[in-house]
Amino acid sequence: YATLNGLYTIEPVRAFKEFGIVHYWIYQIGIFQGISEKEEQYAKNFMCSIENGSNCAKKKVEGGKNLILILVESLHSWPIGMNIDGIEITPHINQMLKQDKTIYFSKEMPQVKDGRSSDAQLIINTGILPLATGAVSACYAANTFPSLPAALKEKGYTTASFLWDDKNYWNQEAMSRAYQFECLYDRLRDSERFEEADEQLFAKALPLLLKLPQPFYAQIVTMSSHDPWIRPPHMKTLLDGIEIKNEDVRNYMVILQYVDQCIWKFVTQLKEEGIYDNSVIVITGDHDALPFNEYEGREELKGEDCFVPFIILNSPLSSEHTDKVIGQVDIYPSLLDLMGCTDYSFTGLGESVFSDEISDFATYRTGISAGGVNVSDSVKRHREECWRLSDIILRMNYFKTNSILAPDKNSM
């Protein structure tokens, strides 16, 4: 059952073809859950209590810029800015952070669960947290979703997603359609070697990107830094001459040097092709993989150990580096703000990082948290309740028949 569960979760199309409908029913019995009347009413009341758009700052931005989102596999914040014996782990990202019009949140809490990378795409593109159990991409790909691609399409944008791997992995073909991406480009590779995936991905994505009608939203999902962190055969690094006891840590830092080079080369090419100046480039990690406690050799996992970066290059808003804690669910309303889409029908369950006051508090999938020193208990409860709310609205396919409504005082 464990094997079936794993394959149906990650590649449901392949699993269905290999194991047939009976085994799929077994998987459904184990994963799918119904909705009680109490849960349904709870979700409707909660959603009605949300003043849609109040979580966005509504900053004035120059409209019509392209949005390029680079969703980086397993990119943590802790290696950024780090050097060991004078050797930088991410020298090119470090350099980009010094550029004008750059915004950097180093303390973004990843909030994926069973769906891992696919959950990251869910959270960033819809502003909804993942299921309590199971992957949305396997269980609820037929759901109706509000989304960043849909919001941008209302503004005249072309939308596309670019993958190195196959469209069936994490059921990305169905999910791209559910998020209303107009185009999906998969298998952007020359070989099956995922340690060389990023240079192949960016090389093949660039000419396709240049052909997209502008303005466009392009989501680029990287792969090279997926564990077990095998370096490309042609790569050499000064880290080889340094004693690092934990081989996983060494391999992770080495592959991040490679990913750092690939991103730098791609951004440089965007400048050479004249795309950069009319684009907002977002770089963020999809989820945690080797938290900081493993680097330090600690057993206890703290929320602070898991942070991933949220980087915006060529931002239309003021440059900013901050140590405020944000959640992955905050990326969606922030991007709506950044792209002038705060009038969209659903602005998410998080809060824009561009608000004058942000919570400075976020919870991890296990319930541990980070931040919250000067945060009220009511704000903490709201942030924590959004996990339960998300699970229910996903299971009930809330947006198929409901929308954000004005609060009904009699139902509260």
mmCIF file of C-alpha atoms in Angstrom:
data_model
loop_
_atom_site.group_PDB
_atom_site.id
_atom_site.type_symbol
_atom_site.label_atom_id
_atom_site.label_comp_id
_atom_site.label_asym_id
_atom_site.label_seq_id
_atom_site.Cartn_x
_atom_site.Cartn_y
_atom_site.Cartn_z
ATOM 1 C CA TYR A 1 0.000 0.000 0.000
ATOM 2 C CA ALA A 2 2.865 2.385 0.807
ATOM 3 C CA THR A 3 4.274 1.956 -2.705
ATOM 4 C CA LEU A 4 0.869 2.493 -4.283
ATOM 5 C CA ASN A 5 0.218 5.537 -2.108
ATOM 6 C CA GLY A 6 3.550 7.131 -3.038
ATOM 7 C CA LEU A 7 3.146 6.583 -6.762
ATOM 8 C CA TYR A 8 -0.498 7.707 -6.855
ATOM 9 C CA THR A 9 0.515 10.834 -4.919
ATOM 10 C CA ILE A 10 3.426 11.797 -7.163
ATOM 11 C CA GLU A 11 2.434 10.384 -10.563
ATOM 12 C CA PRO A 12 -1.275 9.508 -10.487
ATOM 13 C CA VAL A 13 -1.567 9.158 -14.282
ATOM 14 C CA ARG A 14 1.279 6.632 -14.449
ATOM 15 C CA ALA A 15 -0.012 4.789 -11.362
ATOM 16 C CA PHE A 16 -3.502 4.511 -12.800
ATOM 17 C CA LYS A 17 -2.120 3.062 -16.052
ATOM 18 C CA GLU A 18 0.126 0.565 -14.244
ATOM 19 C CA PHE A 19 -2.156 -0.578 -11.420
ATOM 20 C CA GLY A 20 -5.661 0.046 -12.716
ATOM 21 C CA ILE A 21 -8.902 1.263 -11.213
ATOM 22 C CA VAL A 22 -9.179 -1.209 -8.308
ATOM 23 C CA HIS A 23 -5.916 -0.086 -6.762
ATOM 24 C CA TYR A 24 -6.928 3.512 -7.364
ATOM 25 C CA TRP A 25 -10.105 2.856 -5.343
ATOM 26 C CA ILE A 26 -7.922 1.492 -2.548
ATOM 27 C CA TYR A 27 -5.878 4.691 -2.673
ATOM 28 C CA GLN A 28 -9.029 6.804 -2.611
ATOM 29 C CA ILE A 29 -10.375 4.993 0.455
ATOM 30 C CA GLY A 30 -7.128 5.745 2.287
ATOM 31 C CA ILE A 31 -6.829 9.393 1.249
ATOM 32 C CA PHE A 32 -10.171 10.967 0.403
ATOM 33 C CA GLN A 33 -12.293 12.378 3.195
ATOM 34 C CA GLY A 34 -15.787 13.749 3.136
ATOM 35 C CA ILE A 35 -16.958 17.055 4.552
ATOM 36 C CA SER A 36 -19.244 17.283 7.549
ATOM 37 C CA GLU A 37 -21.986 19.896 7.735
ATOM 38 C CA LYS A 38 -20.146 21.480 10.663
ATOM 39 C CA GLU A 39 -16.935 21.791 8.624
ATOM 40 C CA GLU A 40 -18.796 23.215 5.656
ATOM 41 C CA GLN A 41 -20.493 25.851 7.790
ATOM 42 C CA TYR A 42 -17.208 26.668 9.533
ATOM 43 C CA ALA A 43 -15.505 27.272 6.179
ATOM 44 C CA LYS A 44 -18.340 29.402 4.811
ATOM 45 C CA ASN A 45 -18.469 31.539 7.951
ATOM 46 C CA PHE A 46 -14.692 31.957 8.011
ATOM 47 C CA MET A 47 -14.528 32.895 4.336
ATOM 48 C CA CYS A 48 -17.413 35.343 4.725
ATOM 49 C CA SER A 49 -15.580 37.001 7.611
ATOM 50 C CA ILE A 50 -12.590 37.779 5.411
ATOM 51 C CA GLU A 51 -12.638 41.247 3.962
ATOM 52 C CA ASN A 52 -11.196 40.399 0.581
ATOM 53 C CA GLY A 53 -8.374 42.666 -0.478
ATOM 54 C CA SER A 54 -7.677 43.958 3.026
ATOM 55 C CA ASN A 55 -4.576 41.734 3.147
ATOM 56 C CA CYS A 56 -3.060 43.599 0.200
ATOM 57 C CA ALA A 57 -1.214 46.896 0.576
ATOM 58 C CA LYS A 58 -2.483 48.245 -2.769
ATOM 59 C CA LYS A 59 0.806 49.959 -3.498
ATOM 60 C CA LYS A 60 0.925 51.977 -6.705
ATOM 61 C CA VAL A 61 2.894 50.002 -9.273
ATOM 62 C CA GLU A 62 3.749 50.504 -12.915
ATOM 63 C CA GLY A 63 1.475 48.086 -14.767
ATOM 64 C CA GLY A 64 2.347 45.810 -17.642
ATOM 65 C CA LYS A 65 5.677 44.347 -16.529
ATOM 66 C CA ASN A 66 6.352 40.666 -17.111
ATOM 67 C CA LEU A 67 6.502 38.406 -14.068
ATOM 68 C CA ILE A 68 9.122 35.642 -14.091
ATOM 69 C CA LEU A 69 8.886 33.323 -11.084
ATOM 70 C CA ILE A 70 11.866 31.005 -10.559
ATOM 71 C CA LEU A 71 10.740 28.328 -8.121
ATOM 72 C CA VAL A 72 14.015 26.800 -6.953
ATOM 73 C CA GLU A 73 14.105 23.222 -5.742
ATOM 74 C CA SER A 74 15.107 22.940 -2.058
ATOM 75 C CA LEU A 75 16.668 26.409 -1.793
ATOM 76 C CA HIS A 76 17.175 27.415 1.841
ATOM 77 C CA SER A 77 18.046 30.892 3.062
ATOM 78 C CA TRP A 78 20.909 29.893 5.347
ATOM 79 C CA PRO A 79 23.526 29.334 2.578
ATOM 80 C CA ILE A 80 22.801 32.767 1.052
ATOM 81 C CA GLY A 81 25.459 35.210 2.211
ATOM 82 C CA MET A 82 27.427 32.407 3.874
ATOM 83 C CA ASN A 83 31.095 31.839 3.200
ATOM 84 C CA ILE A 84 33.393 29.120 4.475
ATOM 85 C CA ASP A 85 37.082 30.013 4.627
ATOM 86 C CA GLY A 86 36.338 32.888 2.247
ATOM 87 C CA ILE A 87 34.413 30.708 -0.238
ATOM 88 C CA GLU A 88 30.870 31.946 -0.937
ATOM 89 C CA ILE A 89 28.129 29.363 -1.352
ATOM 90 C CA THR A 90 25.912 31.618 -3.514
ATOM 91 C CA PRO A 91 28.204 34.373 -4.837
ATOM 92 C CA HIS A 92 25.921 35.370 -7.714
ATOM 93 C CA ILE A 93 22.749 35.590 -5.651
ATOM 94 C CA ASN A 94 24.741 37.578 -3.090
ATOM 95 C CA GLN A 95 25.695 40.002 -5.851
ATOM 96 C CA MET A 96 22.126 40.296 -7.124
ATOM 97 C CA LEU A 97 20.934 41.175 -3.625
ATOM 98 C CA LYS A 98 23.164 44.257 -3.748
ATOM 99 C CA GLN A 99 21.516 45.604 -6.902
ATOM 100 C CA ASP A 100 19.057 48.493 -6.900
ATOM 101 C CA LYS A 101 15.344 47.640 -6.956
ATOM 102 C CA THR A 102 15.894 44.421 -4.996
ATOM 103 C CA ILE A 103 13.631 43.181 -2.216
ATOM 104 C CA TYR A 104 14.773 40.327 0.025
ATOM 105 C CA PHE A 105 12.885 38.480 2.732
ATOM 106 C CA SER A 106 15.298 35.915 4.175
ATOM 107 C CA LYS A 107 12.818 34.438 6.669
ATOM 108 C CA GLU A 108 10.065 32.875 4.603
ATOM 109 C CA MET A 109 8.571 29.822 6.303
ATOM 110 C CA PRO A 110 7.941 26.990 3.793
ATOM 111 C CA GLN A 111 4.459 25.573 4.352
ATOM 112 C CA VAL A 112 4.238 22.555 2.053
ATOM 113 C CA LYS A 113 3.043 19.181 3.323
ATOM 114 C CA ASP A 114 2.567 15.816 1.576
ATOM 115 C CA GLY A 115 2.586 17.430 -1.874
ATOM 116 C CA ARG A 116 6.069 18.945 -1.434
ATOM 117 C CA SER A 117 6.979 20.816 -4.659
ATOM 118 C CA SER A 118 3.418 20.639 -5.960
ATOM 119 C CA ASP A 119 2.179 22.145 -2.703
ATOM 120 C CA ALA A 120 4.558 25.070 -3.222
ATOM 121 C CA GLN A 121 2.954 25.764 -6.596
ATOM 122 C CA LEU A 122 -0.477 25.517 -4.974
ATOM 123 C CA ILE A 123 0.365 27.972 -2.199
ATOM 124 C CA ILE A 124 2.118 30.523 -4.416
ATOM 125 C CA ASN A 125 -0.428 30.425 -7.231
ATOM 126 C CA THR A 126 -3.646 30.296 -5.169
ATOM 127 C CA GLY A 127 -2.924 31.703 -1.698
ATOM 128 C CA ILE A 128 -4.295 28.515 -0.096
ATOM 129 C CA LEU A 129 -2.389 26.200 2.267
ATOM 130 C CA PRO A 130 -2.171 22.456 1.486
ATOM 131 C CA LEU A 131 -4.242 19.499 2.623
ATOM 132 C CA ALA A 132 -3.741 18.057 6.081
ATOM 133 C CA THR A 133 -3.200 14.653 4.444
ATOM 134 C CA GLY A 134 -2.452 13.861 0.816
ATOM 135 C CA ALA A 135 -1.384 15.958 -2.133
ATOM 136 C CA VAL A 136 -3.854 18.320 -3.804
ATOM 137 C CA SER A 137 -2.243 17.522 -7.156
ATOM 138 C CA ALA A 138 -3.256 13.870 -6.778
ATOM 139 C CA CYS A 139 -6.592 14.243 -4.999
ATOM 140 C CA TYR A 140 -8.194 17.478 -6.169
ATOM 141 C CA ALA A 141 -6.786 18.413 -9.556
ATOM 142 C CA ALA A 142 -10.345 18.814 -10.846
ATOM 143 C CA ASN A 143 -11.135 21.520 -8.280
ATOM 144 C CA THR A 144 -11.908 25.112 -9.192
ATOM 145 C CA PHE A 145 -9.143 27.465 -8.026
ATOM 146 C CA PRO A 146 -8.699 31.229 -7.886
ATOM 147 C CA SER A 147 -5.179 31.870 -9.087
ATOM 148 C CA LEU A 148 -2.381 34.264 -9.922
ATOM 149 C CA PRO A 149 -2.466 33.233 -13.622
ATOM 150 C CA ALA A 150 -6.209 33.969 -13.728
ATOM 151 C CA ALA A 151 -5.722 37.352 -12.051
ATOM 152 C CA LEU A 152 -3.019 38.307 -14.535
ATOM 153 C CA LYS A 153 -5.026 37.024 -17.512
ATOM 154 C CA GLU A 154 -7.691 39.557 -16.528
ATOM 155 C CA LYS A 155 -4.977 42.208 -17.066
ATOM 156 C CA GLY A 156 -4.119 40.878 -20.526
ATOM 157 C CA TYR A 157 -1.209 38.643 -19.582
ATOM 158 C CA THR A 158 -0.030 35.477 -21.315
ATOM 159 C CA THR A 159 0.701 32.731 -18.780
ATOM 160 C CA ALA A 160 3.064 29.762 -19.077
ATOM 161 C CA SER A 161 4.795 27.178 -16.898
ATOM 162 C CA PHE A 162 8.187 25.655 -17.734
ATOM 163 C CA LEU A 163 9.349 22.267 -16.442
ATOM 164 C CA TRP A 164 12.474 20.172 -16.811
ATOM 165 C CA ASP A 165 10.617 17.034 -15.804
ATOM 166 C CA ASP A 166 7.567 15.324 -17.251
ATOM 167 C CA LYS A 167 4.132 16.933 -17.056
ATOM 168 C CA ASN A 168 2.794 13.829 -15.270
ATOM 169 C CA TYR A 169 5.174 14.301 -12.326
ATOM 170 C CA TRP A 170 3.089 15.705 -9.459
ATOM 171 C CA ASN A 171 0.244 15.705 -12.017
ATOM 172 C CA GLN A 172 1.482 19.064 -13.292
ATOM 173 C CA GLU A 173 -0.451 18.962 -16.546
ATOM 174 C CA ALA A 174 -3.775 18.818 -14.719
ATOM 175 C CA MET A 175 -2.677 21.324 -12.079
ATOM 176 C CA SER A 176 -1.404 23.825 -14.643
ATOM 177 C CA ARG A 177 -4.807 23.664 -16.285
ATOM 178 C CA ALA A 178 -6.524 24.044 -12.897
ATOM 179 C CA TYR A 179 -4.433 27.151 -12.143
ATOM 180 C CA GLN A 180 -5.356 28.477 -15.627
ATOM 181 C CA PHE A 181 -1.886 28.566 -17.139
ATOM 182 C CA GLU A 182 -2.401 28.876 -20.887
ATOM 183 C CA CYS A 183 0.802 27.048 -21.861
ATOM 184 C CA LEU A 184 2.791 24.223 -20.290
ATOM 185 C CA TYR A 185 6.257 23.358 -21.575
ATOM 186 C CA ASP A 186 7.596 20.131 -20.085
ATOM 187 C CA ARG A 187 10.601 17.844 -20.670
ATOM 188 C CA LEU A 188 12.893 20.822 -21.320
ATOM 189 C CA ARG A 189 15.996 18.658 -21.180
ATOM 190 C CA ASP A 190 18.680 16.884 -23.149
ATOM 191 C CA SER A 191 19.075 13.944 -20.781
ATOM 192 C CA GLU A 192 17.620 12.341 -17.653
ATOM 193 C CA ARG A 193 20.487 13.640 -15.485
ATOM 194 C CA PHE A 194 18.738 15.940 -13.045
ATOM 195 C CA GLU A 195 22.080 17.145 -11.659
ATOM 196 C CA GLU A 196 22.463 19.017 -14.982
ATOM 197 C CA ALA A 197 18.800 19.896 -15.176
ATOM 198 C CA ASP A 198 18.935 23.608 -14.492
ATOM 199 C CA GLU A 199 21.327 24.571 -17.286
ATOM 200 C CA GLN A 200 19.200 22.488 -19.689
ATOM 201 C CA LEU A 201 15.971 24.001 -18.385
ATOM 202 C CA PHE A 202 17.071 27.627 -18.648
ATOM 203 C CA ALA A 203 18.704 27.078 -22.050
ATOM 204 C CA LYS A 204 15.510 25.613 -23.504
ATOM 205 C CA ALA A 205 13.105 27.930 -21.670
ATOM 206 C CA LEU A 206 14.745 31.177 -22.817
ATOM 207 C CA PRO A 207 13.863 31.005 -26.565
ATOM 208 C CA LEU A 208 10.314 29.926 -25.656
ATOM 209 C CA LEU A 209 10.093 32.829 -23.232
ATOM 210 C CA LEU A 210 11.199 35.284 -25.908
ATOM 211 C CA LYS A 211 8.334 34.147 -28.151
ATOM 212 C CA LEU A 212 5.635 34.755 -25.544
ATOM 213 C CA PRO A 213 3.415 37.778 -26.176
ATOM 214 C CA GLN A 214 4.130 40.425 -23.567
ATOM 215 C CA PRO A 215 3.193 41.026 -20.846
ATOM 216 C CA PHE A 216 3.549 37.472 -19.585
ATOM 217 C CA TYR A 217 3.729 35.477 -16.373
ATOM 218 C CA ALA A 218 6.290 32.682 -16.620
ATOM 219 C CA GLN A 219 6.722 30.099 -13.864
ATOM 220 C CA ILE A 220 10.037 28.206 -14.128
ATOM 221 C CA VAL A 221 10.402 25.169 -11.861
ATOM 222 C CA THR A 222 13.999 24.034 -11.305
ATOM 223 C CA MET A 223 15.269 20.534 -10.470
ATOM 224 C CA SER A 224 19.066 20.258 -10.002
ATOM 225 C CA SER A 225 19.044 20.853 -6.252
ATOM 226 C CA HIS A 226 16.729 17.918 -5.592
ATOM 227 C CA ASP A 227 18.297 15.459 -3.176
ATOM 228 C CA PRO A 228 20.579 13.444 -3.235
ATOM 229 C CA TRP A 229 22.487 16.537 -4.514
ATOM 230 C CA ILE A 230 24.699 14.984 -7.156
ATOM 231 C CA ARG A 231 27.006 17.519 -8.770
ATOM 232 C CA PRO A 232 27.387 17.791 -12.555
ATOM 233 C CA PRO A 233 30.478 15.862 -13.729
ATOM 234 C CA HIS A 234 32.069 18.996 -15.202
ATOM 235 C CA MET A 235 31.753 21.041 -12.008
ATOM 236 C CA LYS A 236 34.775 21.970 -9.908
ATOM 237 C CA THR A 237 34.596 23.830 -6.613
ATOM 238 C CA LEU A 238 36.965 25.174 -3.967
ATOM 239 C CA LEU A 239 34.743 23.523 -1.378
ATOM 240 C CA ASP A 240 36.474 20.250 -2.246
ATOM 241 C CA GLY A 241 39.550 21.482 -0.407
ATOM 242 C CA ILE A 242 37.689 22.198 2.836
ATOM 243 C CA GLU A 243 36.963 19.682 5.578
ATOM 244 C CA ILE A 244 33.222 19.291 5.995
ATOM 245 C CA LYS A 245 32.283 16.311 8.147
ATOM 246 C CA ASN A 246 28.670 15.954 7.005
ATOM 247 C CA GLU A 247 28.709 14.773 3.376
ATOM 248 C CA ASP A 248 25.058 15.728 2.854
ATOM 249 C CA VAL A 249 25.913 19.291 3.867
ATOM 250 C CA ARG A 250 28.898 19.345 1.511
ATOM 251 C CA ASN A 251 26.904 17.958 -1.416
ATOM 252 C CA TYR A 252 24.051 20.391 -0.782
ATOM 253 C CA MET A 253 26.349 23.426 -0.712
ATOM 254 C CA VAL A 254 28.181 22.268 -3.844
ATOM 255 C CA ILE A 255 24.953 21.820 -5.827
ATOM 256 C CA LEU A 256 23.752 25.233 -4.658
ATOM 257 C CA GLN A 257 26.921 26.740 -6.134
ATOM 258 C CA TYR A 258 25.894 25.168 -9.433
ATOM 259 C CA VAL A 259 22.274 26.371 -9.176
ATOM 260 C CA ASP A 260 23.564 29.832 -8.281
ATOM 261 C CA GLN A 261 25.612 29.872 -11.515
ATOM 262 C CA CYS A 262 22.633 28.738 -13.608
ATOM 263 C CA ILE A 263 20.326 31.427 -12.223
ATOM 264 C CA TRP A 264 22.980 34.123 -12.730
ATOM 265 C CA LYS A 265 23.522 33.084 -16.343
ATOM 266 C CA PHE A 266 19.767 33.112 -17.015
ATOM 267 C CA VAL A 267 19.268 36.556 -15.462
ATOM 268 C CA THR A 268 22.254 37.853 -17.464
ATOM 269 C CA GLN A 269 20.687 36.485 -20.661
ATOM 270 C CA LEU A 270 17.404 38.202 -19.817
ATOM 271 C CA LYS A 271 19.338 41.462 -19.683
ATOM 272 C CA GLU A 272 21.124 40.744 -22.967
ATOM 273 C CA GLU A 273 17.821 39.940 -24.688
ATOM 274 C CA GLY A 274 16.190 43.136 -23.440
ATOM 275 C CA ILE A 275 13.610 41.289 -21.296
ATOM 276 C CA TYR A 276 14.965 42.116 -17.836
ATOM 277 C CA ASP A 277 14.137 45.828 -17.759
ATOM 278 C CA ASN A 278 10.468 45.148 -18.453
ATOM 279 C CA SER A 279 10.232 42.223 -16.032
ATOM 280 C CA VAL A 280 9.906 41.537 -12.322
ATOM 281 C CA ILE A 281 11.962 38.451 -11.425
ATOM 282 C CA VAL A 282 11.023 36.483 -8.308
ATOM 283 C CA ILE A 283 13.348 33.832 -6.874
ATOM 284 C CA THR A 284 12.094 31.646 -4.039
ATOM 285 C CA GLY A 285 12.596 28.160 -2.621
ATOM 286 C CA ASP A 286 9.838 25.596 -2.962
ATOM 287 C CA HIS A 287 10.444 23.827 0.361
ATOM 288 C CA ASP A 288 13.013 22.938 2.986
ATOM 289 C CA ALA A 289 15.387 20.024 2.449
ATOM 290 C CA LEU A 290 18.477 20.377 4.635
ATOM 291 C CA PRO A 291 17.533 22.682 7.516
ATOM 292 C CA PHE A 292 20.103 24.745 9.407
ATOM 293 C CA ASN A 293 20.127 22.430 12.424
ATOM 294 C CA GLU A 294 21.649 19.712 10.213
ATOM 295 C CA TYR A 295 24.377 22.116 9.157
ATOM 296 C CA GLU A 296 25.065 22.890 12.814
ATOM 297 C CA GLY A 297 24.754 19.261 13.908
ATOM 298 C CA ARG A 298 21.744 19.848 16.167
ATOM 299 C CA GLU A 299 18.951 17.288 16.578
ATOM 300 C CA GLU A 300 16.204 19.734 17.539
ATOM 301 C CA LEU A 301 14.411 21.320 14.594
ATOM 302 C CA LYS A 302 13.305 24.919 15.101
ATOM 303 C CA GLY A 303 11.089 26.947 12.821
ATOM 304 C CA GLU A 304 14.027 29.248 12.093
ATOM 305 C CA ASP A 305 16.017 26.320 10.673
ATOM 306 C CA CYS A 306 13.600 25.857 7.764
ATOM 307 C CA PHE A 307 13.529 29.320 6.145
ATOM 308 C CA VAL A 308 13.600 29.721 2.369
ATOM 309 C CA PRO A 309 14.267 33.026 0.551
ATOM 310 C CA PHE A 310 11.842 35.387 -1.153
ATOM 311 C CA ILE A 311 13.807 37.587 -3.568
ATOM 312 C CA ILE A 312 12.420 40.159 -5.998
ATOM 313 C CA LEU A 313 14.711 41.607 -8.674
ATOM 314 C CA ASN A 314 13.888 44.767 -10.623
ATOM 315 C CA SER A 315 11.034 45.495 -8.248
ATOM 316 C CA PRO A 316 8.696 48.398 -9.066
ATOM 317 C CA LEU A 317 8.615 49.089 -5.315
ATOM 318 C CA SER A 318 11.387 50.398 -3.065
ATOM 319 C CA SER A 319 14.424 48.218 -2.350
ATOM 320 C CA GLU A 320 14.201 46.444 0.990
ATOM 321 C CA HIS A 321 16.046 43.802 2.994
ATOM 322 C CA THR A 322 14.150 42.668 6.061
ATOM 323 C CA ASP A 323 14.339 40.062 8.803
ATOM 324 C CA LYS A 324 10.575 39.929 9.292
ATOM 325 C CA VAL A 325 9.143 36.401 9.347
ATOM 326 C CA ILE A 326 6.656 35.682 6.551
ATOM 327 C CA GLY A 327 4.814 32.559 5.467
ATOM 328 C CA GLN A 328 4.802 30.942 2.039
ATOM 329 C CA VAL A 329 1.070 31.706 1.940
ATOM 330 C CA ASP A 330 1.982 35.410 1.968
ATOM 331 C CA ILE A 331 3.645 35.201 -1.463
ATOM 332 C CA TYR A 332 0.358 35.120 -3.392
ATOM 333 C CA PRO A 333 -1.154 38.373 -2.031
ATOM 334 C CA SER A 334 2.303 39.972 -2.275
ATOM 335 C CA LEU A 335 2.533 39.144 -5.980
ATOM 336 C CA LEU A 336 -1.007 40.422 -6.548
ATOM 337 C CA ASP A 337 0.159 43.670 -4.928
ATOM 338 C CA LEU A 338 3.356 43.743 -6.953
ATOM 339 C CA MET A 339 1.529 43.257 -10.250
ATOM 340 C CA GLY A 340 -1.403 45.609 -9.559
ATOM 341 C CA CYS A 341 -4.003 42.829 -9.204
ATOM 342 C CA THR A 342 -5.452 43.665 -5.802
ATOM 343 C CA ASP A 343 -8.916 43.964 -7.361
ATOM 344 C CA TYR A 344 -8.936 40.222 -8.101
ATOM 345 C CA SER A 345 -11.834 38.201 -6.654
ATOM 346 C CA PHE A 346 -9.671 36.292 -4.121
ATOM 347 C CA THR A 347 -6.550 37.775 -2.544
ATOM 348 C CA GLY A 348 -5.572 34.725 -0.520
ATOM 349 C CA LEU A 349 -5.352 33.650 3.108
ATOM 350 C CA GLY A 350 -1.979 35.260 3.742
ATOM 351 C CA GLU A 351 -0.975 38.906 3.895
ATOM 352 C CA SER A 352 1.056 41.043 1.535
ATOM 353 C CA VAL A 353 4.647 41.637 2.613
ATOM 354 C CA PHE A 354 4.194 45.184 1.327
ATOM 355 C CA SER A 355 1.656 46.062 4.017
ATOM 356 C CA ASP A 356 2.716 48.662 6.564
ATOM 357 C CA GLU A 357 2.333 46.062 9.286
ATOM 358 C CA ILE A 358 2.839 42.345 8.757
ATOM 359 C CA SER A 359 2.397 39.664 11.381
ATOM 360 C CA ASP A 360 6.066 38.658 11.693
ATOM 361 C CA PHE A 361 4.802 35.163 12.521
ATOM 362 C CA ALA A 362 4.406 31.937 10.541
ATOM 363 C CA THR A 363 3.781 28.280 11.267
ATOM 364 C CA TYR A 364 5.470 25.220 9.797
ATOM 365 C CA ARG A 365 3.636 22.068 8.705
ATOM 366 C CA THR A 366 4.363 20.325 12.020
ATOM 367 C CA GLY A 367 2.930 23.182 14.071
ATOM 368 C CA ILE A 368 6.227 24.718 15.167
ATOM 369 C CA SER A 369 6.478 28.433 14.467
ATOM 370 C CA ALA A 370 8.896 31.312 14.032
ATOM 371 C CA GLY A 371 8.643 34.979 14.922
ATOM 372 C CA GLY A 372 5.749 36.190 17.023
ATOM 373 C CA VAL A 373 7.636 38.162 19.691
ATOM 374 C CA ASN A 374 5.239 41.107 19.567
ATOM 375 C CA VAL A 375 2.311 39.369 17.883
ATOM 376 C CA SER A 376 -1.116 39.184 19.506
ATOM 377 C CA ASP A 377 -2.698 35.836 20.309
ATOM 378 C CA SER A 378 -5.616 36.648 17.982
ATOM 379 C CA VAL A 379 -3.267 37.095 15.009
ATOM 380 C CA LYS A 380 -1.482 33.859 15.847
ATOM 381 C CA ARG A 381 -4.789 32.001 16.093
ATOM 382 C CA HIS A 382 -5.925 33.395 12.750
ATOM 383 C CA ARG A 383 -2.682 32.358 11.048
ATOM 384 C CA GLU A 384 -2.928 28.879 12.569
ATOM 385 C CA GLU A 385 -6.621 28.474 11.733
ATOM 386 C CA CYS A 386 -5.875 29.083 8.057
ATOM 387 C CA TRP A 387 -4.360 25.571 7.930
ATOM 388 C CA ARG A 388 -7.672 24.015 8.981
ATOM 389 C CA LEU A 389 -9.648 26.329 6.728
ATOM 390 C CA SER A 390 -7.513 25.469 3.693
ATOM 391 C CA ASP A 391 -7.917 21.735 4.256
ATOM 392 C CA ILE A 392 -11.694 22.080 4.367
ATOM 393 C CA ILE A 393 -12.133 24.403 1.385
ATOM 394 C CA LEU A 394 -9.944 22.102 -0.713
ATOM 395 C CA ARG A 395 -11.903 18.997 0.265
ATOM 396 C CA MET A 396 -15.261 20.688 -0.376
ATOM 397 C CA ASN A 397 -14.117 22.348 -3.637
ATOM 398 C CA TYR A 398 -15.267 25.633 -2.133
ATOM 399 C CA PHE A 399 -14.644 27.876 -5.132
ATOM 400 C CA LYS A 400 -16.765 25.775 -7.476
ATOM 401 C CA THR A 401 -19.944 27.121 -5.915
ATOM 402 C CA ASN A 402 -18.804 29.872 -3.546
ATOM 403 C CA SER A 403 -16.875 33.103 -3.683
ATOM 404 C CA ILE A 404 -15.748 35.723 -1.192
ATOM 405 C CA LEU A 405 -18.983 37.162 0.148
ATOM 406 C CA ALA A 406 -19.913 39.997 2.455
ATOM 407 C CA PRO A 407 -20.241 38.767 6.045
ATOM 408 C CA ASP A 408 -23.687 37.550 7.038
ATOM 409 C CA LYS A 409 -24.091 38.841 10.573
ATOM 410 C CA ASN A 410 -26.844 36.339 11.294
ATOM 411 C CA SER A 411 -24.588 33.374 10.472
ATOM 412 C CA MET A 412 -21.575 34.428 12.519
#
